[in-house]
Coordinates of C-alpha atoms and ligand atoms in Angstrom, one line a residue:
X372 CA 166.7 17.9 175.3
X373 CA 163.6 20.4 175.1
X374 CA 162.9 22.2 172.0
X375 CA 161.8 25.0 173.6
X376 CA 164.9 25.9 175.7
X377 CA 167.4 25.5 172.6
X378 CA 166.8 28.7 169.8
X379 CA 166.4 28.7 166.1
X380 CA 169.8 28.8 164.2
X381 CA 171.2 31.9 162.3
X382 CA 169.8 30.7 158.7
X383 CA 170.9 31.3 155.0
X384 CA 168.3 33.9 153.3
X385 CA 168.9 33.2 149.4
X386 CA 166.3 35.7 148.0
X387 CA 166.1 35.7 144.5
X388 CA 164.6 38.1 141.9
X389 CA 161.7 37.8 139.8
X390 CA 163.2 38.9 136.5
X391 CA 164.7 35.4 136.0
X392 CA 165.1 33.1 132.5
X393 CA 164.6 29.6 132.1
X394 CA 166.9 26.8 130.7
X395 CA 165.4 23.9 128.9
X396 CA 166.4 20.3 128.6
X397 CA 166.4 19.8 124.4
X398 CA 166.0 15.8 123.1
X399 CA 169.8 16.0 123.0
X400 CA 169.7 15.7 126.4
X401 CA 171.5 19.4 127.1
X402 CA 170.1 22.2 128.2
X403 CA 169.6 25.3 126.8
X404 CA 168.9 28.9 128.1
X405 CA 165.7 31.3 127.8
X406 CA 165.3 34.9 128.7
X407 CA 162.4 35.6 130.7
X408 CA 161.4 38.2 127.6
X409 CA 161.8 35.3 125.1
X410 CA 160.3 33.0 127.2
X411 CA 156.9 35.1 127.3
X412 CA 157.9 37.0 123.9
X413 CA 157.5 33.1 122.2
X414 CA 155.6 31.4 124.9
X415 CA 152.7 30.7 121.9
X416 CA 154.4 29.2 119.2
X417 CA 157.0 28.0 122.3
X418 CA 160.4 26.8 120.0
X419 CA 164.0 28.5 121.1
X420 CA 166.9 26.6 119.4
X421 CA 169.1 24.4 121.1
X422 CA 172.4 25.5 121.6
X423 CA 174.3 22.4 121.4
X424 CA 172.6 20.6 118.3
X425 CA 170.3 21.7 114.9
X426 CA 167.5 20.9 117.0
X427 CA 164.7 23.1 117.9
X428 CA 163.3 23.0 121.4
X429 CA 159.4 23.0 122.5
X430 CA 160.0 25.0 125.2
X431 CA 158.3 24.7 128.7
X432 CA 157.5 23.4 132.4
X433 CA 157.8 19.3 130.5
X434 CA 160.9 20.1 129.5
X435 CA 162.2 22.7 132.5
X436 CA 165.5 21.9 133.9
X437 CA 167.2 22.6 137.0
X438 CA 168.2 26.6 136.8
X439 CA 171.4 26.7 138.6
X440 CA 173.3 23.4 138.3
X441 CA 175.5 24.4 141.6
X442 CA 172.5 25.3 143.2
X443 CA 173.9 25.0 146.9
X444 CA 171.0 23.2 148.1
X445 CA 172.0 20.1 145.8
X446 CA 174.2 19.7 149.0
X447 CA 172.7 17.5 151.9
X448 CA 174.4 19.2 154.4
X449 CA 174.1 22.6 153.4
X450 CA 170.3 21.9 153.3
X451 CA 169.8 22.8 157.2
X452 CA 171.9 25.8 156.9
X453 CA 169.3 27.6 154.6
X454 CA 165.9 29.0 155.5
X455 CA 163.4 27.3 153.5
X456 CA 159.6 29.1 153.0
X457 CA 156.3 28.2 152.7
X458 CA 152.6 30.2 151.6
X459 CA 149.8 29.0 153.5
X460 CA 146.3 30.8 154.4
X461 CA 147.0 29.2 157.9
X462 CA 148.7 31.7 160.3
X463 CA 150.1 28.5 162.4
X464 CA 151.0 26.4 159.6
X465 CA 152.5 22.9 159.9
X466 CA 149.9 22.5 162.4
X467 CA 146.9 20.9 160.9
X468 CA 143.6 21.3 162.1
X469 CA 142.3 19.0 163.9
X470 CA 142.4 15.2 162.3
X471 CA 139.3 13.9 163.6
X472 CA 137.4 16.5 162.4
X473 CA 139.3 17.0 158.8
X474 CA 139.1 13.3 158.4
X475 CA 135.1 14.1 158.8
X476 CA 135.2 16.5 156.3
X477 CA 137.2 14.4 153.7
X478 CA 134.9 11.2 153.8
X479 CA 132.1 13.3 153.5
X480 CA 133.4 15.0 150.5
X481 CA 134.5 11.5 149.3
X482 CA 131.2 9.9 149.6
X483 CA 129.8 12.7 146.8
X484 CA 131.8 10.6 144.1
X485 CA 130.6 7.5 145.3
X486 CA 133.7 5.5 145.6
X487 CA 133.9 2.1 147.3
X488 CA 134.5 2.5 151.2
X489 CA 138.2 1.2 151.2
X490 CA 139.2 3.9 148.3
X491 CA 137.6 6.5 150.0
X492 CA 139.8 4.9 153.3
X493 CA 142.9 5.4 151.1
X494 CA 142.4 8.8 149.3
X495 CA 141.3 10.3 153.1
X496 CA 144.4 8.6 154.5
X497 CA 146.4 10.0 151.4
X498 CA 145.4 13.4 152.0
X499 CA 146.0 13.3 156.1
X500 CA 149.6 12.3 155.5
X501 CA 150.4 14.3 152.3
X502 CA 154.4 15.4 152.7
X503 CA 154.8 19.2 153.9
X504 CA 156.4 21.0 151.3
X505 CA 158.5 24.1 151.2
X506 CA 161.2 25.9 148.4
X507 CA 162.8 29.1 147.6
X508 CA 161.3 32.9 148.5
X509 CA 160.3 33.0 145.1
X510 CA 158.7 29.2 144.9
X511 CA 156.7 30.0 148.0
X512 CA 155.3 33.4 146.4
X513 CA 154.6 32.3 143.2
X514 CA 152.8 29.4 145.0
X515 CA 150.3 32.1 146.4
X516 CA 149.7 33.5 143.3
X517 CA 148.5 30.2 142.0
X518 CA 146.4 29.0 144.8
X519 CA 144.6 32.6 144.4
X520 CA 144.3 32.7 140.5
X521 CA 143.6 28.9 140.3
X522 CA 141.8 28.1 143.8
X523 CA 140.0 30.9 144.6
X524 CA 141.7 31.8 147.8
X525 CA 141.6 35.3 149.2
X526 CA 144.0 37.0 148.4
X527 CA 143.9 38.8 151.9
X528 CA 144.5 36.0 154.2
X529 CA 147.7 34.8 153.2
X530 CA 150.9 34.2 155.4
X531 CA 154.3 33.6 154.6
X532 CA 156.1 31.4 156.4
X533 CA 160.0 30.8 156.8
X534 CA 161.2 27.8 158.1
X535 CA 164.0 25.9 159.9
X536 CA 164.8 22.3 158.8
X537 CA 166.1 19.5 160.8
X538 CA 167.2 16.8 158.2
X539 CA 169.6 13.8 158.4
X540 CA 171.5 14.5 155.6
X541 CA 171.7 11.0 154.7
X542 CA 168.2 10.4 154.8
X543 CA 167.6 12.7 151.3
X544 CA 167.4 11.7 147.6
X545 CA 170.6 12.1 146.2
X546 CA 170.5 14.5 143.2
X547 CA 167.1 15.8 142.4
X548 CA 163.5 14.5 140.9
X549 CA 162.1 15.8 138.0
X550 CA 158.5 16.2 138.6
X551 CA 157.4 15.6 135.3
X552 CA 158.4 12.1 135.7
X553 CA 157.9 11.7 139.3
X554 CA 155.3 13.5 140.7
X555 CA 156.5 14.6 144.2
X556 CA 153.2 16.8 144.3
X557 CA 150.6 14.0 145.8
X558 CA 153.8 12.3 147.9
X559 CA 152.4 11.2 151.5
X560 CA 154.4 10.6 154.9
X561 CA 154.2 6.9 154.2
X562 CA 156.2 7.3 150.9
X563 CA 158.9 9.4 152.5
X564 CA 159.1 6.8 155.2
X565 CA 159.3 3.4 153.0
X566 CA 162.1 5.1 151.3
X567 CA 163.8 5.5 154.4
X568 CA 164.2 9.2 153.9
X569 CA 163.3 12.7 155.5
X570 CA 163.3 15.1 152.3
X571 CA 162.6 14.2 148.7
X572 CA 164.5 16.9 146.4
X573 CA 162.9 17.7 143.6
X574 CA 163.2 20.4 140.2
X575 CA 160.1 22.8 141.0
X576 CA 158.2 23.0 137.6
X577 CA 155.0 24.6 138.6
X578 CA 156.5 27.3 140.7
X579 CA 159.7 29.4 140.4
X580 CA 160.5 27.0 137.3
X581 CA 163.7 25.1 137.4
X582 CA 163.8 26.2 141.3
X583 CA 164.9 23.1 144.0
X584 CA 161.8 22.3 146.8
X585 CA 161.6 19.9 149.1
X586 CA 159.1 17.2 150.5
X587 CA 159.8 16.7 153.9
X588 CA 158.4 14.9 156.9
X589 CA 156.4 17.1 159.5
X590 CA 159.3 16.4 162.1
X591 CA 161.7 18.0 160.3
X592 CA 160.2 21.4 160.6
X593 CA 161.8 22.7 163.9
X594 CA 161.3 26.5 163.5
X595 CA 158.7 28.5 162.1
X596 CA 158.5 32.3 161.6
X597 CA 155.2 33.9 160.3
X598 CA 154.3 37.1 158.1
X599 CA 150.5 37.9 157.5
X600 CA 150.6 39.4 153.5
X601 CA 150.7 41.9 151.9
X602 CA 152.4 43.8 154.4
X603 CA 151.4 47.4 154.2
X604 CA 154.7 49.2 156.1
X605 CA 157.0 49.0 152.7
X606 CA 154.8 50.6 150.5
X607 CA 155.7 53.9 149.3
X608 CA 152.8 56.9 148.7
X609 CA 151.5 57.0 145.2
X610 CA 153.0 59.7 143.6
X611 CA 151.1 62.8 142.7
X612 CA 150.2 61.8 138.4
X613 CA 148.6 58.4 139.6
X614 CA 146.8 60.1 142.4
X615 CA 145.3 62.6 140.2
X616 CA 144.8 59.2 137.5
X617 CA 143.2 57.3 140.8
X618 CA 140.5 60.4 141.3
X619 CA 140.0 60.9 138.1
X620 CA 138.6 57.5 137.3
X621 CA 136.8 57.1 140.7
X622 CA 134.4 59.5 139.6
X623 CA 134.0 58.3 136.7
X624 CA 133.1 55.2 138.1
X625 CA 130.6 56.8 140.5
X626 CA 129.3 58.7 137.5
X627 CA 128.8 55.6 135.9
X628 CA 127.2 53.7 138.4
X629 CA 124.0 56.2 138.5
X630 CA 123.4 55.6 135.5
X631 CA 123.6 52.2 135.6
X632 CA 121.0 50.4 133.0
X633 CA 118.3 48.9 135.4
X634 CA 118.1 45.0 133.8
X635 CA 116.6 43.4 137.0
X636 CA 113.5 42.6 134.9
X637 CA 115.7 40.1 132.9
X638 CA 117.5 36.6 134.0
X639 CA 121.6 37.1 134.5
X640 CA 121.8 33.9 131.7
X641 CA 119.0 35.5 129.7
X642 CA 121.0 38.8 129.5
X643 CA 124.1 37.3 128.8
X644 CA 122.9 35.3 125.8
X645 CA 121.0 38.3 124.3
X646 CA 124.8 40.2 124.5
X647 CA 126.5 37.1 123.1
X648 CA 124.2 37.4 120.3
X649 CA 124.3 41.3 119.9
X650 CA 120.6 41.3 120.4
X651 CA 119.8 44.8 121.7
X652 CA 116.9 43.6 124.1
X653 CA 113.4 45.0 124.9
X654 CA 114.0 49.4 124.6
X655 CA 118.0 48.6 124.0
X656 CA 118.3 47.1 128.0
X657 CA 120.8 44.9 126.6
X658 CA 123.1 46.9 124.5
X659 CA 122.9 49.7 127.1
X660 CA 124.1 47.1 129.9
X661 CA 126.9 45.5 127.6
X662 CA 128.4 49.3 126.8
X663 CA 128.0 50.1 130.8
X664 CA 130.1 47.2 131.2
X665 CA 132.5 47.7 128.7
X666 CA 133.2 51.6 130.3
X667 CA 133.8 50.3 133.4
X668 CA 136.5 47.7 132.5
X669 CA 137.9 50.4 130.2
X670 CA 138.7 52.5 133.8
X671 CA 139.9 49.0 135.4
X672 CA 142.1 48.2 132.6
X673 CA 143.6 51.8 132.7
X674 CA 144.3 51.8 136.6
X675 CA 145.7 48.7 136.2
X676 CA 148.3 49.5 133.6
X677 CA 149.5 52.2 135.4
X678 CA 150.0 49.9 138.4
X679 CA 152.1 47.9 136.4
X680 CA 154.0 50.4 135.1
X681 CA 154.3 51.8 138.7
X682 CA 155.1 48.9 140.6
X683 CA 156.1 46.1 138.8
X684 CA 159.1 47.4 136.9
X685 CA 162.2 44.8 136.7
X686 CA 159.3 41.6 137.2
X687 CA 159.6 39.1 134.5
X688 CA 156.7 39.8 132.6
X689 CA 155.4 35.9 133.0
X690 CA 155.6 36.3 136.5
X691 CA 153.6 39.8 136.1
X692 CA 150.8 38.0 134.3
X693 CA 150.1 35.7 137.0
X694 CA 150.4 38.6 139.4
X695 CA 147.6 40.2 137.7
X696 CA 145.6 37.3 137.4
X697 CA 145.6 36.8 141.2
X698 CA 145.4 40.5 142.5
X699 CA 142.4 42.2 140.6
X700 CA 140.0 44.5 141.2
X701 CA 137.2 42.8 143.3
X702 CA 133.9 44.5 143.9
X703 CA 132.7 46.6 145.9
X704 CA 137.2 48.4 145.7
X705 CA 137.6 51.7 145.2
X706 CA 140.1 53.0 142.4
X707 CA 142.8 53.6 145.6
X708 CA 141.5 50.4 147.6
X709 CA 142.9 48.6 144.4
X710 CA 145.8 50.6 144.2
X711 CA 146.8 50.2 147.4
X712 CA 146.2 46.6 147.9
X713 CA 148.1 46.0 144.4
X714 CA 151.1 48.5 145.6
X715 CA 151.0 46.5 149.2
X716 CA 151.1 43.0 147.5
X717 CA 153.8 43.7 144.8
X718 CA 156.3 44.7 147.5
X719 CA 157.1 40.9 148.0
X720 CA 158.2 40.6 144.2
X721 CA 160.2 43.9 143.9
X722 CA 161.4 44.1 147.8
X723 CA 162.1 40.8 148.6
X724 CA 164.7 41.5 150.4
X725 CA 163.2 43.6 152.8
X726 CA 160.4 41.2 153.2
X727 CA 162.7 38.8 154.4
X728 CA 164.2 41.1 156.8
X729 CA 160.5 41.7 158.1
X730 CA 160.0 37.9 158.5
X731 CA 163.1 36.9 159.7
X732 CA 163.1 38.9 163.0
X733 CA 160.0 37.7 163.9
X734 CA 159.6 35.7 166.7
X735 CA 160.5 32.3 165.9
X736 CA 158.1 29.4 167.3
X737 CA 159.0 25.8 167.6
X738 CA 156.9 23.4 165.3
X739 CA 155.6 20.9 166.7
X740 CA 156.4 17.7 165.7
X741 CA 154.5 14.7 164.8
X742 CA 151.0 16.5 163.4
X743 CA 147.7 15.8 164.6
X744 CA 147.0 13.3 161.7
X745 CA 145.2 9.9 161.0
X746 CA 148.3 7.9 161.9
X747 CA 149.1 10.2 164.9
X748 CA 145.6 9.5 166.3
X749 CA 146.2 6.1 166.9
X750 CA 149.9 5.8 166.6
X751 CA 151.7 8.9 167.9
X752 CA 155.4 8.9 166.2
X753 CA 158.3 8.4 168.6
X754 CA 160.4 10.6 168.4
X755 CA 164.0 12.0 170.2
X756 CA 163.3 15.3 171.7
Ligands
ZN787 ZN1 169.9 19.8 121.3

């Protein structure tokens, strides 16, 4: 049969919010739940009581347990009936670029630790084969965030992509892995394959907590559907108070700038260690540059709790932080660049929904199976098309 005359089935969107609690496994061995508000109300000293024994619990991701224990996906064969999503900053995503060239790039990078040739083999071969992974709405988003607070990506060229699965339903892990104890993370092709299997379902920990993902083989991804983010149309106009706000501090920052305190005379480290130290520097440069500073993160700091008053109401405020530590102001923004961009890119944690609609009538492509990767080279997969 060819892929490309069949089309992609009607899927299962289960979009959830981003106001969601927690539960947590206690050394009792039952589980316990926490409020996304307690959660980041207590998330330094991190206890909640248990509520099935005296115990207290240390709360977090090495103790997160599955959130919904009927969660429908626990069922192999419901697991082709849903769509399943993915982040990637590649627009065509499973394809992988091309392996003779990536497995270059690898060995060359490898070589800078100077490991012995046949780990460098392994940890390039590793990384060619690494299991595709994909999870909820949310476990996809959040996954963006991360990759652009953690890894630097920009935060511009980001797709979302929402996928059709193809899975033997007897070729998956019955229940779930935890992935504090088995890390599914670093799991490669080969794994998935000398377990005889075509998913390995795991308890997301780092991403949507206590959310079900899957590792899956490349051939099971039969349909993809593709969303550049943010997407702009679903953003509504900034009302008329933060407009005013967004002027307001735009000249001030313009103001600011020409009278920025000229300190090209001194070193960027020298600078910074006179301000660490609070020593004023020749005629006050120093100071002057520190309070120049200061003003203008006053004005960021102010725009951006107004955004966040604006736009992210109903967002647990965990999941707020780590929005705000992805999407900041970068130089060279205006006050309603930054605004806008922040507006455009919250729209997938308060309208998911209507992101989903957005993605899902997009045209669907076929994925093709058996990636370009080491094994492939030299080995292509069989496979029944
Ligand atoms: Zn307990």
């Amino acid at each position: 049969m060819n892929k490309n005359t069949i089309v992609m089935p009607a899927l299962e969107d289960r979009v959830s919010d981003f106001g969601y609690g927690y539960r947590m496994r206690c050394e009792c061995g039952a589980v316990s739940s926490l409020s996304a508000e307690d959660y980041y109300a207590e998330k330094d000293e991190a206890h909640m009581p248990c509520e099935h024994c005296p115990r207290s619990i240390h709360f977090g991701r090495a103790v997160a347990a599955l959130r919904d224990e009927h969660d429908p996906a626990l069922d192999n064969t419901r697991i082709n009936t849903f769509a399943w999503y993915h982040t990637s900053t590649l627009a065509d995503w499973p394809l992988a670029v091309d392996a003779v060239t990536r497995r270059t790039e690898l060995a060359a990078n490898a070589h800078l630790f100077h490991l012995p040739a046949d780990h460098i083999e392994r940890l390039v071969n590793n990384e060619l084969n690494k299991a595709l992974h994909v999870g909820t709405y949310g476990a996809a988003i959040e996954n963006m965030l991360r990759r652009i607070r953690n890894q630097r990506d920009d935060p511009t060229a980001f797709y979302l992509h929402r996928v059709a699965l193809q899975i033997s339903p007897d070729r998956v892990n019955t229940g779930y892995r935890d992935e504090n104890h088995e890390p599914v993370s670093q799991m490669t092709t080969m794994d998935l394959r000398a377990e005889g299997l075509d998913a390995v379902r795991y308890v997301n920990v780092y991403e949507s907590m206590g959310s079900i993902s899957l590792a899956v083989l490349p051939e099971t991804i039969a349909w993809v559907q593709t969303l550049g983010l943010p997407i702009s149309g679903l953003t509504p106009a900034h009302n008329a108070p933060l407009v005013e706000m967004l002027n307001r501090v735009q000249h001030q920052l313009d103001a600011l700038r020409t009278c920025k305190p000229d300190t090209s005379a001194i070193r960027p480290s020298e600078l910074r260690l006179m301000q660490l130290r609070g020593d004023p520097g020749p005629d006050g440069i120093a100071a002057a540059s520190a309070a120049h500073g200061q003003s203008v993160r006053e004005l960021h700091s102010e725009v951006t709790a107004a955004l966040n008053q604006q736009y992210l109401t109903g967002i647990s405020p965990r999941i707020a932080d780590n929005f705000n530590s992805a999407i900041k102001w970068r130089s060279g923004q205006t006050a309603s660049q930054f605004a806008d961009f922040f507006a455009a890119s919250a729209v997938a944690l308060t309208r998911p929904d209507a992101v989903v609609t957005q993605l899902a009538s997009r045209q669907p492509r076929p994925a093709h199976l058996g990636i370009a990767s080491a094994s492939d080279v030299s080995d292509p997969p069989s496979r029944a098309t």
